[in-house]
mmCIF file of C-alpha atoms in Angstrom:
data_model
loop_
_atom_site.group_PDB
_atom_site.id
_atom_site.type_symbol
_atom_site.label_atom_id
_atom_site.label_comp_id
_atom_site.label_asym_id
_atom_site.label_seq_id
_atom_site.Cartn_x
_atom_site.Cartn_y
_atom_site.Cartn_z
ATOM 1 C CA UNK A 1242 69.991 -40.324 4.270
ATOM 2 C CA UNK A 1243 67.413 -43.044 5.028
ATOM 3 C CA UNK A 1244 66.507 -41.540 8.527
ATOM 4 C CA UNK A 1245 66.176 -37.581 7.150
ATOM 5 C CA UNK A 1246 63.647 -38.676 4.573
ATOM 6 C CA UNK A 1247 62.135 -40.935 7.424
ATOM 7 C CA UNK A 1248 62.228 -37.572 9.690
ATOM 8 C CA UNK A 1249 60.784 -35.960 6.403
ATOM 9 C CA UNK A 1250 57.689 -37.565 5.957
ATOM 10 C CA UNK A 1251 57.197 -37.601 9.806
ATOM 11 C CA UNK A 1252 57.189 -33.236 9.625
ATOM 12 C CA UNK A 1253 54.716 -33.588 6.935
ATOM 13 C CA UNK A 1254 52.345 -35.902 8.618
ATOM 14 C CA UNK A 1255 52.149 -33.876 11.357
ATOM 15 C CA UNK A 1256 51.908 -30.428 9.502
ATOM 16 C CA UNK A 1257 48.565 -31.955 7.449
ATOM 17 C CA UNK A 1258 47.297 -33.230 10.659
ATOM 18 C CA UNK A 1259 47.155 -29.399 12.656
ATOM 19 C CA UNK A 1260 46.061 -28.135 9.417
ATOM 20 C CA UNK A 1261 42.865 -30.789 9.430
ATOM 21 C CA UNK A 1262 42.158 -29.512 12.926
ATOM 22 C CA UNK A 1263 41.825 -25.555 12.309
ATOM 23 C CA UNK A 1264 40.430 -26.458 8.860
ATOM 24 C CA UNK A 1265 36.974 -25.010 10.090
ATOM 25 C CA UNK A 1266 37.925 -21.589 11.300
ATOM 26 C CA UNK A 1267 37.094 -18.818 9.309
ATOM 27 C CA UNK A 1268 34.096 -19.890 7.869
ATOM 28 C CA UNK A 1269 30.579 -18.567 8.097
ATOM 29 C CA UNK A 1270 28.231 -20.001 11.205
ATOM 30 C CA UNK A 1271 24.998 -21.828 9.408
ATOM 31 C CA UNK A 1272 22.016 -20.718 10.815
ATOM 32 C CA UNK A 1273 19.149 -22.975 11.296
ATOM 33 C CA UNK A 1274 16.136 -21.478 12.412
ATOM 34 C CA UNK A 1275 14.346 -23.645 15.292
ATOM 35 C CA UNK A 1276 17.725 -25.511 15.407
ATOM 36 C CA UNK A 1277 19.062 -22.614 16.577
ATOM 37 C CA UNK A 1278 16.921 -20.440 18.658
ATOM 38 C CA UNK A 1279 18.530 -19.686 21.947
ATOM 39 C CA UNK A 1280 21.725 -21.317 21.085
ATOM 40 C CA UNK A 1281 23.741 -18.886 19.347
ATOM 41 C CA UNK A 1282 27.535 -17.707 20.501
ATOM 42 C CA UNK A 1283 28.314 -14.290 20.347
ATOM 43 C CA UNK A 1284 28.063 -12.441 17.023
ATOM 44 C CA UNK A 1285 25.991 -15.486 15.209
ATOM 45 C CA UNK A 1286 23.146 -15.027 12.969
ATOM 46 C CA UNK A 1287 19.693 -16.502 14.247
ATOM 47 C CA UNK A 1288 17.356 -17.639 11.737
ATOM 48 C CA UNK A 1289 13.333 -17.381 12.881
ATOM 49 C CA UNK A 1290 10.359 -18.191 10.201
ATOM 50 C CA UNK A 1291 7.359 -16.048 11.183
ATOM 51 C CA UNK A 1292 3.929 -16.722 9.860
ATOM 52 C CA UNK A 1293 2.101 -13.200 8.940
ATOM 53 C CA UNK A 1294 -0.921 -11.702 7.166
ATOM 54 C CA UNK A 1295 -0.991 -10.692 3.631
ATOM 55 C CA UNK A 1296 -1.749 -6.627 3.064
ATOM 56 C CA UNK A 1297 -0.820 -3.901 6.003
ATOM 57 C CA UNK A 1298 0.994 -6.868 8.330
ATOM 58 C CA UNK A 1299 3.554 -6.974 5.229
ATOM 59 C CA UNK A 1300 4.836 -3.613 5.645
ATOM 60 C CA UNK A 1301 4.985 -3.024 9.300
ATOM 61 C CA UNK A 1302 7.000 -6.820 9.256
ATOM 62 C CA UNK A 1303 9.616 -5.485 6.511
ATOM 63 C CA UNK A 1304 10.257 -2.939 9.421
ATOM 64 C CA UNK A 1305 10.763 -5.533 12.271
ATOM 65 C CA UNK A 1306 12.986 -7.457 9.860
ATOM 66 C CA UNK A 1307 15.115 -4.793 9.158
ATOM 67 C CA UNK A 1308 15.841 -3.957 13.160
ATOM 68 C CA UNK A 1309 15.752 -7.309 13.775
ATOM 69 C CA UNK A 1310 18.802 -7.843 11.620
ATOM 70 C CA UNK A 1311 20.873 -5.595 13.347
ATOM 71 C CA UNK A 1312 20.843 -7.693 16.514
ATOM 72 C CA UNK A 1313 21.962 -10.586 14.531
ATOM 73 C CA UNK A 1314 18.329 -12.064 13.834
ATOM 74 C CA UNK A 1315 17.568 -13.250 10.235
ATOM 75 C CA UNK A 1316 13.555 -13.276 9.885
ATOM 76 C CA UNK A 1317 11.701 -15.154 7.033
ATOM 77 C CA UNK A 1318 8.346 -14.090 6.482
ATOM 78 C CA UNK A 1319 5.791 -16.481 5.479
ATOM 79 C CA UNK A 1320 2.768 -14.564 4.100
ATOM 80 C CA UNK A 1321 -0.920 -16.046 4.282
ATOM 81 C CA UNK A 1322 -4.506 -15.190 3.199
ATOM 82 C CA UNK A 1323 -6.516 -16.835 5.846
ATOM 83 C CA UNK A 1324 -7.266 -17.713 9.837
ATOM 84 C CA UNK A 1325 -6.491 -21.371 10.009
ATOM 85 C CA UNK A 1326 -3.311 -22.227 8.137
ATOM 86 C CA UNK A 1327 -0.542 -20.198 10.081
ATOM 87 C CA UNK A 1328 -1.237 -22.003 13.689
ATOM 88 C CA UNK A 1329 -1.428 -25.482 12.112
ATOM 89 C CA UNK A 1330 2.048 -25.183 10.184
ATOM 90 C CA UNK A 1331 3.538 -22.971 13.701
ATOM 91 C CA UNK A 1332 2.125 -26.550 15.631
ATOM 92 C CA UNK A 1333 3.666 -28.829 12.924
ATOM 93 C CA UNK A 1334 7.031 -27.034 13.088
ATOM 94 C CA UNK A 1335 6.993 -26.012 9.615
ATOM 95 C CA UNK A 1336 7.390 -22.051 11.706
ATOM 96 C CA UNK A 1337 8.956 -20.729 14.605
ATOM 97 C CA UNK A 1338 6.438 -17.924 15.368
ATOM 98 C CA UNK A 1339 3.301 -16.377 14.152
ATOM 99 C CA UNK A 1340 1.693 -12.738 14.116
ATOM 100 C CA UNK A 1341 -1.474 -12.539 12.926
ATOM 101 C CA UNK A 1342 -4.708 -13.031 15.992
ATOM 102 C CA UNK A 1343 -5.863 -12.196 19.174
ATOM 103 C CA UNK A 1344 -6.119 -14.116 22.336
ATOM 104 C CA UNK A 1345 -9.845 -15.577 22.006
ATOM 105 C CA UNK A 1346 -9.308 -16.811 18.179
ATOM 106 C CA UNK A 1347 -6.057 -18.647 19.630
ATOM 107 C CA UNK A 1348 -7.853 -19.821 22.652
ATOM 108 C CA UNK A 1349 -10.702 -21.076 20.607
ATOM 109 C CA UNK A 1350 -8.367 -22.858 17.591
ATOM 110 C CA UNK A 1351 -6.218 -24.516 20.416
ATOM 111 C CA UNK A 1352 -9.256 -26.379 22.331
ATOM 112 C CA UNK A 1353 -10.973 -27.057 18.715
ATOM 113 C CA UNK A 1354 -7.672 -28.159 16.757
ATOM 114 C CA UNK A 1355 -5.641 -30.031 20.035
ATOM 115 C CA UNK A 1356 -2.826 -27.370 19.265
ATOM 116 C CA UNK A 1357 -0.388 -25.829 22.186
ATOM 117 C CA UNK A 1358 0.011 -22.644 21.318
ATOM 118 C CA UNK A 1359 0.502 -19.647 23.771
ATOM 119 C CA UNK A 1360 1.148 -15.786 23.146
ATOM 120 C CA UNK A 1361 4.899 -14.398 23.630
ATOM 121 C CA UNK A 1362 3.646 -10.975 23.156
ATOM 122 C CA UNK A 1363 1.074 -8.072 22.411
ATOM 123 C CA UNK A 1364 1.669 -6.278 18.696
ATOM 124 C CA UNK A 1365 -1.531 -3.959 17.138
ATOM 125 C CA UNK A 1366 -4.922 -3.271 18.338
ATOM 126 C CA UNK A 1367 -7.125 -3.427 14.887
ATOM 127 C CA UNK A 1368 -10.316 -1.769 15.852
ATOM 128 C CA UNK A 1369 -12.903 -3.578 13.404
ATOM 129 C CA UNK A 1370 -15.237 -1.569 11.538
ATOM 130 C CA UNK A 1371 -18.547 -1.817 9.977
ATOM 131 C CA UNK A 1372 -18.624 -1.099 6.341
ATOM 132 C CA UNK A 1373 -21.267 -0.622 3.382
ATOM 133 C CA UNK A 1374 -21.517 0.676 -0.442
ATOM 134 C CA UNK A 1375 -24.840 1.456 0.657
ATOM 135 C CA UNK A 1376 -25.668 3.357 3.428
ATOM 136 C CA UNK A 1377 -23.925 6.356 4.946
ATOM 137 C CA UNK A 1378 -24.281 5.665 8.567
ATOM 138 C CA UNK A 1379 -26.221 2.402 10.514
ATOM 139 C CA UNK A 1380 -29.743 4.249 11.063
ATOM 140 C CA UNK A 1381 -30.166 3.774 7.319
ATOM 141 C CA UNK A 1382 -30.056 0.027 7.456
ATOM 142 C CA UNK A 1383 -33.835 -0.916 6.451
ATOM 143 C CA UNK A 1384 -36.103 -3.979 7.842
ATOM 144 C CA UNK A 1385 -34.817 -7.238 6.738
ATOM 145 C CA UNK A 1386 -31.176 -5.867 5.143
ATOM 146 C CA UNK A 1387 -28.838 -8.658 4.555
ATOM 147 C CA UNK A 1388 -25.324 -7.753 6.604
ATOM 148 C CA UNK A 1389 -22.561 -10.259 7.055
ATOM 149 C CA UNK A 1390 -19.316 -11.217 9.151
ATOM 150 C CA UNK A 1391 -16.880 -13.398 10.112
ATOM 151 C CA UNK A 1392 -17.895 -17.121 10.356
ATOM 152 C CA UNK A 1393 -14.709 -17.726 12.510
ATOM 153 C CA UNK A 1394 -16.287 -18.266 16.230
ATOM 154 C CA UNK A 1395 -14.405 -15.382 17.705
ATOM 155 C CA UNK A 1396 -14.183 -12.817 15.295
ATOM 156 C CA UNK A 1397 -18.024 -13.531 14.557
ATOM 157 C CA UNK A 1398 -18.688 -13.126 18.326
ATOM 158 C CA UNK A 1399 -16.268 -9.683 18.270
ATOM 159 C CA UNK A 1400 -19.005 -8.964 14.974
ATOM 160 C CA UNK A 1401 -21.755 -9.022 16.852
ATOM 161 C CA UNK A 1402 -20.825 -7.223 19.589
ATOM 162 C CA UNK A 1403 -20.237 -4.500 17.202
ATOM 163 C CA UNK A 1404 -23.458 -4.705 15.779
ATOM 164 C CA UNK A 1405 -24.698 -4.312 19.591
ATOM 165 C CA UNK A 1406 -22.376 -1.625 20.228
ATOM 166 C CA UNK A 1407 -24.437 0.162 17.197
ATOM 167 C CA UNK A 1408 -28.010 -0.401 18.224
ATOM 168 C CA UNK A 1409 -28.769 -2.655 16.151
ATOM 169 C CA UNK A 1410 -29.166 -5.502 17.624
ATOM 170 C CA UNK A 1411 -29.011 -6.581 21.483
ATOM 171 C CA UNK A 1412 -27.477 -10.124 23.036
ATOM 172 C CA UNK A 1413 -28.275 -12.393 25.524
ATOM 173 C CA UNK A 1414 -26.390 -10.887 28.762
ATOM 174 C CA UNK A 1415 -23.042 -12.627 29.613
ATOM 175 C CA UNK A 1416 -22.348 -14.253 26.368
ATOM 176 C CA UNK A 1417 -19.146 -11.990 25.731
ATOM 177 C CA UNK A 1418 -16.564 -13.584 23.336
ATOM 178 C CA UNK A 1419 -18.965 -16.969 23.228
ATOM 179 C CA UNK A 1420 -21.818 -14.921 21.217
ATOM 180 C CA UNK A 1421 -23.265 -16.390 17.881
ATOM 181 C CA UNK A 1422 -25.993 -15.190 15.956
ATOM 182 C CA UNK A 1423 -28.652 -18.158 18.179
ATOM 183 C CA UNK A 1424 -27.834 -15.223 21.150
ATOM 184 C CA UNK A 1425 -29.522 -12.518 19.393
ATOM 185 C CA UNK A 1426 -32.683 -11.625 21.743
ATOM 186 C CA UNK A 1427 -33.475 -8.360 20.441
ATOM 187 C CA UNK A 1428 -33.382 -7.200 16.620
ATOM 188 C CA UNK A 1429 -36.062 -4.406 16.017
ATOM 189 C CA UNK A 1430 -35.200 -4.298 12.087
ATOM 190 C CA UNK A 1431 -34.631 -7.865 11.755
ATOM 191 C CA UNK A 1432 -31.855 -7.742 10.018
ATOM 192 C CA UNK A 1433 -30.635 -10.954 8.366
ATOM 193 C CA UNK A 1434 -27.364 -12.357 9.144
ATOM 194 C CA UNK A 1435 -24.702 -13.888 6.764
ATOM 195 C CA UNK A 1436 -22.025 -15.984 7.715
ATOM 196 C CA UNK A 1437 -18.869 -16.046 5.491
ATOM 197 C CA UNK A 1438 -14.736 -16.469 5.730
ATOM 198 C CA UNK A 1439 -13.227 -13.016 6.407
ATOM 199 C CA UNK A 1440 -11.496 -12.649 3.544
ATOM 200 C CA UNK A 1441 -14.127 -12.642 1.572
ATOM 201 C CA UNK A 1442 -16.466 -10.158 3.191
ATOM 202 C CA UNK A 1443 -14.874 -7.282 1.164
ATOM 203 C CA UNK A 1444 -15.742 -9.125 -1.816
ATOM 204 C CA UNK A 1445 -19.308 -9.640 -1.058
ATOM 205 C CA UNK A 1446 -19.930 -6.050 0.360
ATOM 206 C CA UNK A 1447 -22.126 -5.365 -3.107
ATOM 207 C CA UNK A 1448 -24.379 -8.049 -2.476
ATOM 208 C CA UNK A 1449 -24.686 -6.946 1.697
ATOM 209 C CA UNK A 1450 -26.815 -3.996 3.597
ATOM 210 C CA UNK A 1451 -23.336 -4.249 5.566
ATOM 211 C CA UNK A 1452 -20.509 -6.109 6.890
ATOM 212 C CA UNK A 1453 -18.090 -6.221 9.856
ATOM 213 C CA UNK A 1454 -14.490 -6.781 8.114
ATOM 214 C CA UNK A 1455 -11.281 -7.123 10.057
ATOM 215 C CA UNK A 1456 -9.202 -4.225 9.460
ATOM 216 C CA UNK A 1457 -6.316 -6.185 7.765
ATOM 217 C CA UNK A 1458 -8.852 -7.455 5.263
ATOM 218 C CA UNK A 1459 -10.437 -3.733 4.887
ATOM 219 C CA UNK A 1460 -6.946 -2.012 4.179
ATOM 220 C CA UNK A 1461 -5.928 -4.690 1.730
ATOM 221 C CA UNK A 1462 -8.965 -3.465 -0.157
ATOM 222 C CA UNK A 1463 -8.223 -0.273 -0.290
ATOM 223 C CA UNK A 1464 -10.727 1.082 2.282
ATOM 224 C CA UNK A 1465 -9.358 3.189 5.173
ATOM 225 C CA UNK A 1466 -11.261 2.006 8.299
ATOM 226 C CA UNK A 1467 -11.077 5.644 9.775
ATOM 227 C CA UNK A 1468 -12.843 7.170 6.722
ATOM 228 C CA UNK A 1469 -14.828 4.345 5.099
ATOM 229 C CA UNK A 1470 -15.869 2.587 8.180
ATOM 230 C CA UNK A 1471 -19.767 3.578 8.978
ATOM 231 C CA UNK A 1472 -19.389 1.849 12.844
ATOM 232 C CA UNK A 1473 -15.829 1.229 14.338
ATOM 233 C CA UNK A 1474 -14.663 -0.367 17.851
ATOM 234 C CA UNK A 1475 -13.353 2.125 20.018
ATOM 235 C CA UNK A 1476 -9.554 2.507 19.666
ATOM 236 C CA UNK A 1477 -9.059 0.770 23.208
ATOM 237 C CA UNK A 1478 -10.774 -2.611 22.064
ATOM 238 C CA UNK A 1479 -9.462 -5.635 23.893
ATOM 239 C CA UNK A 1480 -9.030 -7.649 20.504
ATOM 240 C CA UNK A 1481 -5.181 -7.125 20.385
ATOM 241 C CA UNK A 1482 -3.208 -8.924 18.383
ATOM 242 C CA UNK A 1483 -0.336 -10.875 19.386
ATOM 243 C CA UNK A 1484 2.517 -12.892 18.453
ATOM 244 C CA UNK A 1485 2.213 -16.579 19.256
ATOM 245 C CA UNK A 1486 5.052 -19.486 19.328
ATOM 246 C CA UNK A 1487 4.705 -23.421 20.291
ATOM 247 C CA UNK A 1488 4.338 -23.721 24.350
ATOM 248 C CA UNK A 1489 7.702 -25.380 24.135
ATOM 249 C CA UNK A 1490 9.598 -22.593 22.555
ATOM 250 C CA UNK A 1491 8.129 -19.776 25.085
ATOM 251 C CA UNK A 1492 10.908 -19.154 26.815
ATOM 252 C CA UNK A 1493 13.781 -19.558 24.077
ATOM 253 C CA UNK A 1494 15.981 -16.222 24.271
ATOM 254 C CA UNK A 1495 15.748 -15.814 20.626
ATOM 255 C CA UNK A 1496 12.127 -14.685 20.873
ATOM 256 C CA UNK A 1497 13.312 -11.694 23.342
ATOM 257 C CA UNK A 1498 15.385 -10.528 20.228
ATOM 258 C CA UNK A 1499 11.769 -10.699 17.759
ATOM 259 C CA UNK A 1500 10.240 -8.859 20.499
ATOM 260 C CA UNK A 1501 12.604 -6.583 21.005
ATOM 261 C CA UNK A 1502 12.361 -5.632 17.142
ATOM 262 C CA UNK A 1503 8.378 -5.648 16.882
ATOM 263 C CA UNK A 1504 8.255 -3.418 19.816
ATOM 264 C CA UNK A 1505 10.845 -0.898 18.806
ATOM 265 C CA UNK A 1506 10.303 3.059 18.033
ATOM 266 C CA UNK A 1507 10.913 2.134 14.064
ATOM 267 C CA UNK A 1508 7.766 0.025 14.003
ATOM 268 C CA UNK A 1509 5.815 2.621 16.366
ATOM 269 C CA UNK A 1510 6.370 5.262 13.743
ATOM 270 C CA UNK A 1511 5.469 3.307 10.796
ATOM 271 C CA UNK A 1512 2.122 2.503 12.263
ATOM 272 C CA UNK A 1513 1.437 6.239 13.318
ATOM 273 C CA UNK A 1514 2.050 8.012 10.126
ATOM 274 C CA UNK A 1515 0.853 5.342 7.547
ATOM 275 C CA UNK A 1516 -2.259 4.117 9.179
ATOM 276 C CA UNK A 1517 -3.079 6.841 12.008
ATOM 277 C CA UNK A 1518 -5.952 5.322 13.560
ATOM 278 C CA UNK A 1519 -6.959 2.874 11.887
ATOM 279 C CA UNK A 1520 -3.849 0.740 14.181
ATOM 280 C CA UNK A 1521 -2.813 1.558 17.887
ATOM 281 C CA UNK A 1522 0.185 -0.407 18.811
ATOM 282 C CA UNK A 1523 -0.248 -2.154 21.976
ATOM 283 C CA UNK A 1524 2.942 -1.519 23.709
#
């Protein structure tokens, strides 16, 4: 009797002990963003934050997210108002990936802010436009009219290359993407310039001649850059945005999959029938 209960216990101890090992099968995979880009099995969900702009970027990214889910990729999308925040909080690791500028403003923020940041891929061209409550076309801006734009270096340099592009103004040769307002050689109506954050240029358009607003920042407001704009950037302007990750992550597989999404016939479509020309996707 002694050695059956002995043999007893001995079954049991073993039975709990194979049910300990396959204890965790069965149950959901956690997905970790950054944690787990690129390592993944089979069938997992990947988690990526993404850093976007507030207004148009919001709708075309509700698109990517939804084709990005069906290849197992979970997106969170972190929605700003201005230039600076989303590469310092992609460099801190606070993101995994940002969408929201072009190659010379990340060129420019990484030698002024020490940040490694590269581009993983092209996304829209925003042609920027020239807008006013005031005038109907630029040959009605007067002597000494107060305009504004960006006081970012490279969107202000993009500015006043518009303003060239116009005939209003002309710049010292070769200054390209490097112009500021000191490289202004030529202004026949001597127009004054004004210097302010992007975001707000749509807010200060009552008290301005004219300004040069980013698209993004235009839409938001309710202006349509194709019919409100009084000057625009030809639709093949080299200021394409991109997406941009830490120099680190470049070549995670997980990114492929975000790409893959962005640049799908979903997100084409959207862009063509909701915003026509004021967007031209860039792939």
């Amino acid at each position: 009797m002694k050695k059956s209960y002995v043999s007893l216990f001995l079954s049991l101890v073993v039975a709990l002990m194979v049910a300990g090992c396959g204890g965790g099968q069965g149950q959901a995979p956690q997905a970790g963003g950054e944690a787990n880009a690129g390592n993944a099995g089979a069938g997992q969900v990947e988690k990526l934050k993404v850093g976007i702009m507030s207004g148009p970027e919001e709708d075309i990214w509700k698109v990517v997210k939804e084709v990005a889910a069906k290849d197992s990729l979970d997106l969170e999308l972190i929605v700003f108002s201005d230039y600076v925040q989303p590469n310092k909080v992609l460099e801190d690791g606070q993101l995994d990936a940002n969408a929201f500028q072009h190659v010379p403003y990340l060129e420019e923020f990484n030698a002024g802010q020490g940040t490694h940041i590269v581009k993983l891929a092209d996304t829209i061209n925003y042609p920027i436009g020239m807008y006013s409550k005031k005038v109907k076309d630029v040959s009605e801006l007067k002597e000494g009219d107060l305009v504004g734009l960006p006081n970012d270096p490279t969107n202000g340099a993009r500015a006043l290359i518009l303003f060239e592009q116009a005939g209003l103004i002309k710049l010292k040769e070769g200054v390209g993407v490097k112009a500021t307002v000191r490289d202004i050689v030529d202004n026949p109506k001597k127009l004054e310039f004004k210097e302010m954050d992007a975001a707000f240029l749509t807010k200060a358009l009552d008290d301005l001649a004219a300004a040069v607003i980013n698209s993004n920042f235009a839409i938001e407001s309710g202006l349509v850059p194709t019919k409100d704009a009084i000057f625009m950037e030809p639709k093949d302007s080299p200021w394409v945005n991109i997406i941009a990750v830490r120099e680190a992550d470049n070549d995670k597989p997980v990114f492929q999959k975000l790409v893959k999404a962005f640049h799908s016939d979903e997100v084409k479509k959207l862009v063509t029938e909701k915003y026509g020309d004021s967007m031209v996707t860039a792939w």
